[in-house]
Short mmCIF file of C-alpha atoms in Angstrom, two decimals:
data_model
loop_
_atom_site.label_atom_id
_atom_site.label_comp_id
_atom_site.label_asym_id
_atom_site.label_seq_id
_atom_site.Cartn_x
_atom_site.Cartn_y
_atom_site.Cartn_z
CA MET A 1 77.33 30.80 18.15
CA ASN A 2 79.24 32.30 15.25
CA SER A 3 79.82 30.47 12.00
CA ARG A 4 83.53 29.94 12.72
CA LYS A 5 82.85 28.02 15.95
CA PHE A 6 80.09 26.01 14.30
CA LYS A 7 82.41 25.11 11.42
CA ALA A 8 85.13 24.04 13.89
CA ILE A 9 82.64 21.82 15.75
CA GLY A 10 81.50 20.32 12.44
CA ILE A 11 85.11 19.53 11.47
CA LEU A 12 85.73 17.97 14.90
CA ILE A 13 82.63 15.79 14.63
CA ILE A 14 83.58 14.68 11.10
CA THR A 15 87.11 13.87 12.31
CA VAL A 16 85.82 11.77 15.21
CA PHE A 17 83.31 10.10 12.90
CA THR A 18 86.04 9.24 10.37
CA ALA A 19 88.33 7.93 13.11
CA ALA A 20 85.49 5.74 14.42
CA ILE A 21 84.89 4.33 10.94
CA LEU A 22 88.60 3.58 10.44
CA PHE A 23 88.92 1.99 13.87
CA HIS A 24 85.86 -0.17 13.40
CA GLY A 25 86.96 -1.10 9.88
CA PHE A 26 90.38 -2.18 11.19
CA TYR A 27 88.76 -4.10 14.04
CA PHE A 28 86.29 -5.79 11.69
CA ILE A 29 89.03 -6.82 9.23
CA LYS A 30 91.12 -8.18 12.11
CA ASN A 31 88.17 -10.17 13.43
CA TYR A 32 87.37 -11.40 9.93
CA LYS A 33 90.92 -12.70 9.46
CA GLU A 34 90.81 -14.42 12.84
CA ALA A 35 87.40 -15.88 12.07
CA TYR A 36 88.64 -17.03 8.66
CA TYR A 37 91.65 -18.74 10.23
CA ASN A 38 89.53 -20.40 12.92
CA PHE A 39 86.93 -21.44 10.37
CA THR A 40 89.45 -23.08 8.04
CA GLN A 41 91.14 -24.76 10.99
CA ASP A 42 87.82 -26.14 12.19
CA VAL A 43 86.89 -27.39 8.72
CA THR A 44 90.27 -29.04 8.08
CA LEU A 45 90.32 -30.61 11.54
CA ALA A 46 86.78 -31.89 11.01
CA PHE A 47 87.78 -33.36 7.64
CA ASP A 48 90.92 -35.03 9.01
CA THR A 49 88.90 -36.44 11.91
CA ALA A 50 86.24 -37.72 9.52
CA LEU A 51 88.92 -39.32 7.31
CA LYS A 52 90.54 -40.98 10.34
CA ASN A 53 87.18 -42.29 11.56
CA TYR A 54 86.49 -43.53 8.04
CA PHE A 55 89.70 -45.56 7.86
CA ASP A 56 89.25 -46.76 11.45
CA GLU A 57 85.86 -48.11 10.47
CA LEU A 58 87.28 -49.80 7.38
CA SER A 59 90.09 -51.35 9.41
CA LYS A 60 87.50 -53.34 11.32
CA SER A 61 86.73 -55.34 8.19
CA ASP A 62 89.73 -54.77 5.91
CA VAL A 63 91.88 -57.40 7.64
CA ILE A 64 91.84 -61.01 6.45
CA VAL A 65 93.23 -63.92 8.48
CA ILE A 66 93.85 -67.26 6.78
CA THR A 67 94.68 -70.14 9.11
CA ASP A 68 95.06 -73.90 9.19
CA ILE A 69 92.47 -76.30 10.64
CA GLN A 70 94.33 -79.51 9.66
CA GLU A 71 94.82 -81.43 12.85
CA GLY A 72 98.05 -83.12 11.93
CA SER A 73 99.91 -80.00 10.82
CA LYS A 74 99.50 -77.97 13.95
CA LYS A 75 102.77 -76.99 15.57
CA LYS A 76 103.45 -74.88 18.57
CA VAL A 77 105.63 -71.93 17.70
CA LYS A 78 106.37 -68.54 19.16
CA THR A 79 103.73 -66.02 18.27
CA ASP A 80 105.88 -62.93 18.35
CA SER A 81 104.85 -60.77 15.41
CA SER A 82 108.41 -60.71 14.08
CA GLU A 83 108.36 -64.48 13.75
CA LEU A 84 104.86 -64.95 12.31
CA SER A 85 106.14 -65.18 8.77
CA HIS A 86 108.24 -68.20 9.76
CA ALA A 87 105.23 -69.89 11.35
CA ILE A 88 103.71 -70.77 7.96
CA THR A 89 104.63 -74.24 6.66
CA ARG A 90 105.15 -75.13 3.00
CA ASP A 91 102.30 -77.61 3.22
CA PHE A 92 99.90 -74.90 4.51
CA PHE A 93 100.82 -72.49 1.76
CA GLN A 94 100.44 -75.25 -0.85
CA ARG A 95 96.94 -75.95 0.39
CA PHE A 96 96.17 -72.19 0.48
CA SER A 97 97.29 -71.76 -3.13
CA GLU A 98 94.91 -74.57 -4.12
CA SER A 99 92.08 -73.07 -2.07
CA PRO A 100 89.34 -70.94 -3.66
CA PHE A 101 90.32 -68.22 -1.18
CA SER A 102 93.41 -67.42 -3.23
CA LYS A 103 91.17 -67.06 -6.27
CA LYS A 104 88.40 -64.92 -4.75
CA GLY A 105 87.07 -62.80 -7.57
CA SER A 106 89.45 -62.73 -10.53
CA GLN A 107 92.81 -62.19 -8.85
CA ILE A 108 95.26 -64.67 -7.36
CA LEU A 109 98.53 -64.24 -5.52
CA GLU A 110 100.57 -61.82 -7.62
CA LYS A 111 103.83 -63.20 -6.37
CA LYS A 112 104.43 -66.82 -5.48
CA VAL A 113 106.56 -67.95 -2.61
CA LYS A 114 110.20 -67.82 -3.67
CA GLU A 115 111.65 -69.12 -0.49
CA LEU A 116 110.11 -70.51 2.65
CA ASP A 117 112.05 -68.47 5.15
CA GLY A 118 111.57 -65.12 3.44
CA LEU A 119 107.98 -65.51 2.25
CA ASN A 120 108.31 -62.68 -0.25
CA ILE A 121 104.55 -62.14 -0.63
CA THR A 122 104.32 -58.41 -1.18
CA GLN A 123 100.72 -57.99 -2.29
CA ILE A 124 97.49 -59.96 -2.52
CA VAL A 125 94.73 -58.22 -4.50
CA ILE A 126 91.20 -59.41 -3.71
CA GLU A 127 88.11 -58.08 -5.48
CA GLY A 128 84.89 -57.70 -3.55
CA ASP A 129 84.02 -56.52 -0.05
CA PHE A 130 84.11 -58.41 3.20
CA LYS A 131 81.73 -57.86 6.03
CA GLU A 132 83.07 -57.47 9.53
CA GLU A 133 83.71 -60.86 11.16
CA GLU A 134 82.75 -62.77 8.00
CA VAL A 135 84.08 -66.41 7.99
CA PHE A 136 84.80 -68.70 5.03
CA LEU A 137 85.57 -72.42 5.41
CA ASP A 138 87.39 -74.65 2.91
CA LYS A 139 86.91 -78.18 4.25
CA LYS A 140 88.68 -79.77 1.32
CA ASN A 141 91.98 -78.05 2.07
CA ASP A 142 91.35 -77.59 5.80
CA ILE A 143 91.67 -73.78 5.60
CA VAL A 144 89.62 -71.07 7.27
CA MET A 145 89.53 -67.45 6.07
CA MET A 146 88.16 -64.85 8.49
CA ALA A 147 87.58 -61.14 7.81
CA GLY A 148 87.79 -58.41 10.41
CA ARG A 149 90.07 -57.02 13.08
CA LYS A 150 88.37 -59.00 15.84
CA ALA A 151 88.99 -62.23 13.97
CA ALA A 152 92.67 -61.40 13.59
CA ASP A 153 93.01 -60.59 17.28
CA SER A 154 91.26 -63.80 18.29
CA VAL A 155 93.52 -65.92 16.03
CA PHE A 156 96.68 -64.32 17.38
CA SER A 157 95.53 -65.12 20.89
CA LEU A 158 95.53 -68.86 20.05
CA LYS A 159 99.11 -70.06 20.48
CA SER A 160 98.21 -73.53 19.28
CA ILE A 161 97.68 -72.33 15.72
CA SER A 162 100.99 -72.05 13.94
CA ASN A 163 99.93 -71.44 10.34
CA LYS A 164 98.60 -67.89 10.23
CA LEU A 165 98.50 -65.65 7.20
CA VAL A 166 97.32 -62.09 7.95
CA ILE A 167 96.42 -59.88 5.00
CA SER A 168 95.73 -56.15 5.35
CA VAL A 169 93.37 -55.08 2.58
CA SER A 170 94.15 -51.79 0.86
CA ARG A 171 91.20 -50.33 -1.07
CA ASP A 172 91.86 -48.42 -4.26
CA THR A 173 88.68 -46.29 -4.03
CA LEU A 174 86.89 -44.27 -1.36
CA ASP A 175 83.38 -44.91 -0.14
CA PHE A 176 82.32 -41.26 -0.51
CA GLU A 177 78.91 -41.82 1.05
CA LEU A 178 80.42 -43.24 4.23
CA LEU A 179 83.12 -40.57 4.33
CA SER A 180 80.58 -37.76 3.84
CA ASN A 181 78.47 -39.14 6.69
CA TYR A 182 81.45 -38.93 9.04
CA PHE A 183 82.31 -35.46 7.74
CA ASN A 184 78.73 -34.22 8.16
CA ASP A 185 78.74 -35.47 11.75
CA GLU A 186 81.92 -33.51 12.46
CA LEU A 187 80.51 -30.38 10.81
CA ARG A 188 77.34 -30.55 12.89
CA GLU A 189 79.33 -31.08 16.06
CA ASN A 190 81.35 -27.93 15.31
CA ASN A 191 78.31 -25.89 14.16
CA LEU A 192 79.71 -25.53 10.66
CA ASP A 193 77.48 -25.17 7.61
CA ILE A 194 79.24 -25.58 4.26
CA THR A 195 78.59 -27.14 0.88
CA TYR A 196 81.59 -29.21 -0.12
CA GLY A 197 83.10 -31.57 -2.66
CA ILE A 198 85.77 -34.26 -2.28
CA GLN A 199 88.37 -35.39 -4.82
CA HIS A 200 90.40 -38.62 -4.59
CA LEU A 201 93.71 -38.79 -6.46
CA LYS A 202 96.28 -41.50 -6.99
CA LYS A 203 99.63 -40.50 -8.44
CA ASP A 204 98.08 -37.10 -9.25
CA SER A 205 95.33 -38.68 -11.34
CA VAL A 206 91.71 -38.27 -10.27
CA ILE A 207 90.13 -41.64 -9.51
CA GLY A 208 86.93 -40.48 -7.82
CA SER A 209 84.93 -37.39 -6.80
CA TYR A 210 82.06 -36.41 -4.54
CA ASN A 211 79.98 -33.42 -5.74
CA GLU A 212 82.13 -33.30 -8.86
CA ASP A 213 80.52 -30.10 -10.21
CA LEU A 214 81.41 -28.22 -7.04
CA VAL A 215 84.97 -29.55 -7.13
CA LYS A 216 85.36 -28.22 -10.67
CA ALA A 217 83.80 -24.85 -9.82
CA MET A 218 85.64 -24.17 -6.56
CA PRO A 219 89.37 -24.05 -5.85
CA LEU A 220 90.74 -26.96 -3.84
CA LEU A 221 91.11 -25.45 -0.40
CA TYR A 222 92.58 -28.30 1.60
CA THR A 223 94.56 -31.52 1.07
CA ALA A 224 94.07 -34.12 3.77
CA ASP A 225 96.89 -35.27 6.02
CA GLU A 226 98.93 -37.75 3.97
CA ASP A 227 99.68 -39.83 7.06
CA LEU A 228 96.05 -40.96 6.98
CA LEU A 229 96.28 -42.20 3.37
CA PRO A 230 98.01 -44.97 1.47
CA PRO A 231 101.21 -44.00 -0.36
CA SER A 232 100.87 -41.86 -3.52
CA GLU A 233 97.23 -41.04 -2.73
CA LYS A 234 95.67 -37.65 -1.94
CA VAL A 235 92.23 -36.50 -0.85
CA ASN A 236 91.32 -32.87 -1.58
CA LEU A 237 88.46 -30.86 -0.12
CA ALA A 238 86.68 -27.96 -1.83
CA TYR A 239 83.91 -26.00 -0.15
CA GLU A 240 81.79 -22.88 -0.59
CA ASN A 241 79.64 -20.72 1.70
CA ALA A 242 82.84 -20.00 3.58
CA SER A 243 82.51 -16.23 3.40
CA LEU A 244 78.91 -16.28 4.63
CA ALA A 245 79.74 -18.58 7.52
CA ILE A 246 82.82 -16.53 8.41
CA LEU A 247 80.83 -13.29 8.28
CA GLN A 248 78.16 -14.79 10.52
CA GLU A 249 80.76 -15.87 13.06
CA GLY A 250 82.60 -12.58 12.71
CA PHE A 251 79.36 -10.65 13.13
CA ILE A 252 78.68 -12.41 16.42
CA ASN A 253 82.19 -11.65 17.62
CA SER A 254 81.96 -8.05 16.41
CA SER A 255 78.40 -7.40 17.54
CA PHE A 256 79.51 -5.43 20.60
CA SER A 257 81.92 -3.37 18.51
CA LEU A 258 79.24 -2.76 15.89
CA ALA A 259 76.71 -1.72 18.53
CA PHE A 260 79.26 0.65 20.05
CA PHE A 261 80.08 2.04 16.61
CA LEU A 262 76.40 2.63 15.81
CA LEU A 263 76.01 4.30 19.20
CA ILE A 264 78.90 6.64 18.37
CA ILE A 265 77.31 7.49 15.02
CA PHE A 266 73.97 8.16 16.71
CA VAL A 267 75.56 10.33 19.42
CA LEU A 268 77.63 12.30 16.92
CA GLY A 269 74.64 12.77 14.63
CA PHE A 270 72.43 13.79 17.54
CA LEU A 271 75.13 16.14 18.82
CA TYR A 272 75.56 17.77 15.42
CA LYS A 273 71.80 18.10 14.95
CA THR A 274 71.42 19.59 18.44
CA ILE A 275 74.21 22.09 17.86
CA LYS A 276 72.78 23.01 14.47
CA ASN A 277 69.32 23.45 15.99
CA GLN A 278 70.78 25.64 18.70
CA LYS A 279 72.58 27.69 16.07
CA ASP A 280 69.37 28.03 14.05
CA LEU A 281 67.44 28.98 17.18
CA ALA A 282 70.06 31.57 18.06
CA GLU A 283 69.79 33.04 14.57
CA ILE A 284 65.99 32.99 14.75
CA LYS A 285 66.13 34.63 18.19
CA ASN A 286 68.41 37.38 16.94
CA ASP A 287 66.29 37.74 13.84
CA LEU A 288 63.11 37.95 15.93
CA ILE A 289 64.60 40.50 18.34
CA ASN A 290 65.70 42.68 15.44
CA ASN A 291 62.32 42.39 13.75
CA ILE A 292 60.34 43.06 16.94
CA THR A 293 62.60 46.01 17.73
CA HIS A 294 61.99 47.37 14.25
CA GLU A 295 58.24 46.72 14.38
CA PHE A 296 57.84 48.41 17.77
CA LYS A 297 60.31 51.20 17.12
CA THR A 298 58.31 52.61 14.21
CA PRO A 299 54.97 53.06 16.05
CA LEU A 300 56.78 54.31 19.16
CA ALA A 301 58.55 56.91 17.05
CA THR A 302 55.23 57.90 15.49
CA ILE A 303 53.57 58.22 18.92
CA SER A 304 56.53 60.23 20.18
CA THR A 305 56.24 62.56 17.19
CA SER A 306 52.50 63.00 17.76
CA VAL A 307 53.01 63.89 21.43
CA GLU A 308 55.82 66.27 20.52
CA ALA A 309 53.58 67.93 17.94
CA LEU A 310 50.83 68.39 20.53
CA GLN A 311 53.31 69.93 22.92
CA ASN A 312 55.25 72.19 20.56
CA PHE A 313 53.21 72.78 17.43
CA ASN A 314 49.73 73.37 18.76
CA PRO A 315 50.04 76.42 21.06
CA GLU A 316 46.53 77.56 20.25
CA ASN A 317 45.13 74.12 21.21
CA ASP A 318 43.44 73.71 17.86
CA PRO A 319 40.85 70.92 18.35
CA GLU A 320 41.33 69.63 14.81
CA LYS A 321 45.09 69.33 15.18
CA THR A 322 44.71 67.78 18.61
CA LYS A 323 42.21 65.25 17.25
CA LYS A 324 44.49 64.46 14.30
CA TYR A 325 47.59 63.86 16.44
CA LEU A 326 45.65 61.83 18.99
CA HIS A 327 44.17 59.71 16.20
CA ILE A 328 47.65 59.01 14.82
CA GLY A 329 48.86 58.04 18.29
CA GLN A 330 45.82 55.84 18.88
CA GLN A 331 46.39 54.00 15.59
CA GLN A 332 49.97 53.22 16.54
CA VAL A 333 48.92 52.09 20.03
CA ASN A 334 46.35 49.77 18.46
CA LYS A 335 48.99 48.46 16.09
CA MET A 336 51.38 47.75 18.96
CA ASN A 337 48.59 46.12 20.94
CA ALA A 338 47.78 43.85 17.97
CA MET A 339 51.43 42.81 17.70
CA VAL A 340 51.59 42.03 21.42
CA GLU A 341 48.38 40.01 21.19
CA LYS A 342 49.77 38.07 18.26
CA LEU A 343 52.95 37.22 20.16
CA LEU A 344 51.00 36.18 23.27
CA GLU A 345 48.58 34.15 21.18
CA THR A 346 51.47 32.31 19.55
CA ALA A 347 52.65 31.17 22.99
CA THR A 348 49.30 29.46 23.57
CA LEU A 349 49.29 27.47 20.32
CA ASP A 350 51.41 24.62 21.68
CA SER A 351 49.25 24.21 24.75
CA GLU A 352 45.61 23.54 25.46
CA LYS A 353 45.00 27.19 26.34
CA LEU A 354 43.88 28.05 22.80
CA MET A 355 40.19 27.24 22.91
CA ILE A 356 38.42 26.39 19.68
CA LYS A 357 34.76 27.38 19.74
CA LYS A 358 33.11 25.76 16.77
CA GLU A 359 30.02 27.13 15.13
CA ALA A 360 28.10 26.50 11.92
CA ILE A 361 29.62 28.51 9.07
CA GLN A 362 28.03 28.96 5.67
CA VAL A 363 31.08 28.40 3.44
CA SER A 364 30.20 30.61 0.46
CA THR A 365 29.33 33.59 2.69
CA PHE A 366 32.47 33.06 4.76
CA CYS A 367 34.68 33.00 1.66
CA GLN A 368 32.98 36.05 0.16
CA GLU A 369 33.55 38.14 3.30
CA LEU A 370 37.15 37.01 3.52
CA ILE A 371 38.00 37.94 -0.06
CA GLU A 372 36.15 41.28 -0.02
CA ARG A 373 38.47 42.47 2.72
CA TYR A 374 41.47 42.06 0.38
CA GLN A 375 39.74 43.29 -2.75
CA ASN A 376 39.07 46.61 -1.01
CA HIS A 377 42.79 47.06 -0.38
CA ASN A 378 44.89 48.89 -2.90
CA THR A 379 47.10 46.19 -4.40
CA ASP A 380 48.74 45.62 -7.74
CA LYS A 381 48.21 41.86 -7.47
CA LYS A 382 45.25 40.09 -9.01
CA ILE A 383 43.13 37.87 -6.75
CA ILE A 384 41.05 35.19 -8.50
CA CYS A 385 38.29 33.50 -6.49
CA ASP A 386 36.62 30.19 -7.18
CA PHE A 387 34.34 29.03 -4.38
CA ALA A 388 30.99 29.26 -6.22
CA ASP A 389 27.64 29.35 -4.55
CA ASN A 390 27.18 26.30 -2.40
CA ASN A 391 25.21 25.19 0.60
CA HIS A 392 28.06 23.52 2.45
CA ILE A 393 28.14 24.11 6.20
CA LEU A 394 31.44 23.96 8.06
CA GLU A 395 31.74 23.44 11.82
CA ALA A 396 34.72 25.57 12.87
CA ASP A 397 35.92 28.48 14.96
CA LYS A 398 35.18 31.35 12.60
CA PHE A 399 37.58 33.81 14.21
CA HIS A 400 40.65 31.55 14.20
CA LEU A 401 39.88 29.96 10.83
CA GLU A 402 39.51 33.39 9.25
CA ASN A 403 42.84 34.46 10.72
CA ALA A 404 44.52 31.24 9.55
CA LEU A 405 43.31 31.65 5.96
CA SER A 406 44.11 35.36 6.06
CA ASN A 407 47.70 34.51 6.92
CA LEU A 408 47.90 32.31 3.82
CA ILE A 409 46.56 35.10 1.61
CA ASP A 410 48.84 37.67 3.30
CA ASN A 411 51.80 35.40 2.67
CA ALA A 412 50.90 35.16 -1.02
CA LEU A 413 50.48 38.93 -1.26
CA LYS A 414 53.83 39.59 0.43
CA TYR A 415 56.03 36.92 -1.14
CA GLY A 416 54.08 35.45 -4.06
CA GLY A 417 53.68 36.32 -7.71
CA ASN A 418 51.35 38.79 -9.37
CA GLU A 419 48.41 36.40 -9.58
CA ILE A 420 46.78 34.80 -6.53
CA GLN A 421 44.03 32.21 -6.67
CA PHE A 422 41.73 31.39 -3.75
CA THR A 423 39.53 28.30 -4.18
CA TYR A 424 37.24 26.07 -2.15
CA GLN A 425 36.35 22.44 -2.84
CA PHE A 426 34.46 19.80 -0.92
CA LYS A 427 36.19 16.49 -1.60
CA GLU A 428 36.37 13.19 0.25
CA ASN A 429 34.21 14.59 3.06
CA HIS A 430 36.67 17.42 3.68
CA HIS A 431 36.39 21.19 3.25
CA CYS A 432 39.52 22.21 1.34
CA PHE A 433 40.69 25.82 1.00
CA SER A 434 43.54 26.51 -1.43
CA VAL A 435 45.72 29.58 -1.86
CA MET A 436 47.98 29.50 -4.93
CA ASP A 437 50.30 32.06 -6.45
CA ASN A 438 52.64 32.08 -9.43
CA GLY A 439 55.68 33.13 -7.45
CA GLY A 440 57.41 29.79 -7.01
CA ASN A 441 60.25 31.37 -5.03
CA LEU A 442 60.57 28.68 -2.35
CA SER A 443 63.20 25.96 -2.47
CA LYS A 444 62.49 22.44 -1.21
CA SER A 445 64.67 22.96 1.85
CA GLN A 446 62.85 26.20 2.69
CA SER A 447 59.44 24.59 2.15
CA LYS A 448 60.18 22.19 5.00
CA LYS A 449 60.73 25.09 7.42
CA VAL A 450 58.04 27.62 6.51
CA PHE A 451 55.70 26.27 9.21
CA ASP A 452 58.37 26.55 11.92
CA LYS A 453 57.86 29.17 14.59
CA PHE A 454 59.62 32.49 13.82
CA TYR A 455 61.07 31.16 10.56
CA ARG A 456 61.41 33.78 7.84
CA ILE A 457 62.96 33.94 4.39
CA PRO A 458 65.63 35.15 3.94
CA HIS A 459 67.76 34.67 7.07
CA GLY A 460 69.25 37.59 8.83
CA ASN A 461 67.83 40.82 10.16
CA ILE A 462 67.18 42.43 6.79
CA HIS A 463 63.83 41.67 5.15
CA ASN A 464 61.90 43.20 2.35
CA VAL A 465 58.62 42.61 4.19
CA LYS A 466 57.84 43.22 7.84
CA GLY A 467 56.76 40.37 10.10
CA PHE A 468 57.66 38.03 12.94
CA GLY A 469 57.61 34.70 11.08
CA ILE A 470 54.65 33.33 13.03
CA GLY A 471 51.81 33.64 10.51
CA LEU A 472 52.17 30.23 8.82
CA TYR A 473 53.00 28.61 12.15
CA TYR A 474 49.76 30.01 13.57
CA SER A 475 47.76 28.84 10.52
CA LYS A 476 49.10 25.29 10.74
CA LYS A 477 48.38 25.01 14.46
CA VAL A 478 44.82 26.35 14.06
CA ILE A 479 44.07 23.92 11.22
CA GLU A 480 45.50 21.02 13.24
CA LYS A 481 43.37 21.98 16.26
CA HIS A 482 40.38 21.55 13.93
CA ASP A 483 41.70 18.00 13.22
CA GLY A 484 42.65 19.16 9.75
CA LYS A 485 45.84 19.32 7.75
CA LEU A 486 47.74 22.20 6.14
CA GLU A 487 50.17 21.28 3.37
CA LEU A 488 52.49 23.13 1.02
CA HIS A 489 53.08 21.98 -2.56
CA ILE A 490 55.70 23.70 -4.68
CA SER A 491 56.55 23.38 -8.34
CA LYS A 492 58.01 25.58 -11.02
CA ASN A 493 56.34 29.02 -10.83
CA LEU A 494 53.70 27.76 -8.40
CA THR A 495 53.31 27.88 -4.62
CA HIS A 496 50.23 26.07 -3.35
CA PHE A 497 48.93 26.03 0.25
CA GLU A 498 46.01 23.68 0.91
CA ALA A 499 44.06 23.53 4.20
CA CYS A 500 41.60 20.65 4.59
CA LEU A 501 39.18 20.31 7.52
CA PRO A 502 36.77 17.45 8.22
#
């Protein structure tokens, strides 16, 4: 896959990803608005219902009936509600005005009777609370006062009682505890969880509050239905936690969309990663083919030259020349055979075919033999050894371990700095071999790939150093098959490979 196609696929994936984000964002905002509307509707409906239930409960006791029990004054009259006001005699009202009932608490009738027929009594203010179905008896004036809706209904059902005075009590304050109980019941029934405050106003002046601090801190979000309240009064509701509750409800409603969106992200990410891996593999494959072709082409050319020399430049069959050309050819054949073996061996690393035959290895002797091989080579780089004389014995496959460590040293010689340090330490019950150089040429992104099969630096088919990119891969696999660990640490001007075996 060429870079242009890969770039086009990347742009397409980013476009689809962006479109998915925008779509989900639009869908989430739409759901949030719907959830917000439904939430506020549920809260306001719950509050109105609680307020209605509150006043319904009060109406059971906030009705007072005052009637006559004087035997001689009883008259049969029509009991139609429109005529009730005319069913009260002057004598009854005189006795009522003298009764303690008209002076309950500190208030009396605010307006006296101006005329019998009209009975212009507009308001009676009574301090104190009545219990439902509470009864008071004034024997002196032959008057009974009963509190409660049931009492009123029972009196109206008695046609024989003509003097009936019905008073509807209007409270000037709210019982916030009772109202909050009703409201909490409605909230629980609708699965709503909010912290709230209530404010009671009369003629735009605050006369009472519930959770006053919250009311001051939060904006007033709802004013109760005025049809439920006495004239010139308002009840406001303020609440918090709305956003959290709305988000919770919206999350439930959007869970399928969110799951689908996350699935799209996962698929797009997986697709991009797969395509990128395929592109990298294609580059590695091409790189490997070019490198193998180059590595095999050189010895083949050398062998071909040796054969041609034997055929055309040795007519006298000189044994020395023949031996020389055959030796050159044999060296190149051995080199090609070693490369083939290395490639075949690499194929066995991921399977169980690579057999590890452990034996007791004297560490200091092993290290000495390994380093002497490189010190005998002509190299401009300095190799510093620090493994000291020790009696440590390591159980390992000597052949494969030697090859694995040799690859680390070869890598330092090829790509590292001018100074290479090989050390051995026994720490935390592990045999640790370190190869460090002062090159520091690897980037962090490259350091994550150096152990990958066929990976080489730089990319492409042009390299300063020959190789297939399997040396470090081989070393890591061999160390892991010994239940050990091979790690790379990089810092400024330092590349450090450390292999630790138990």
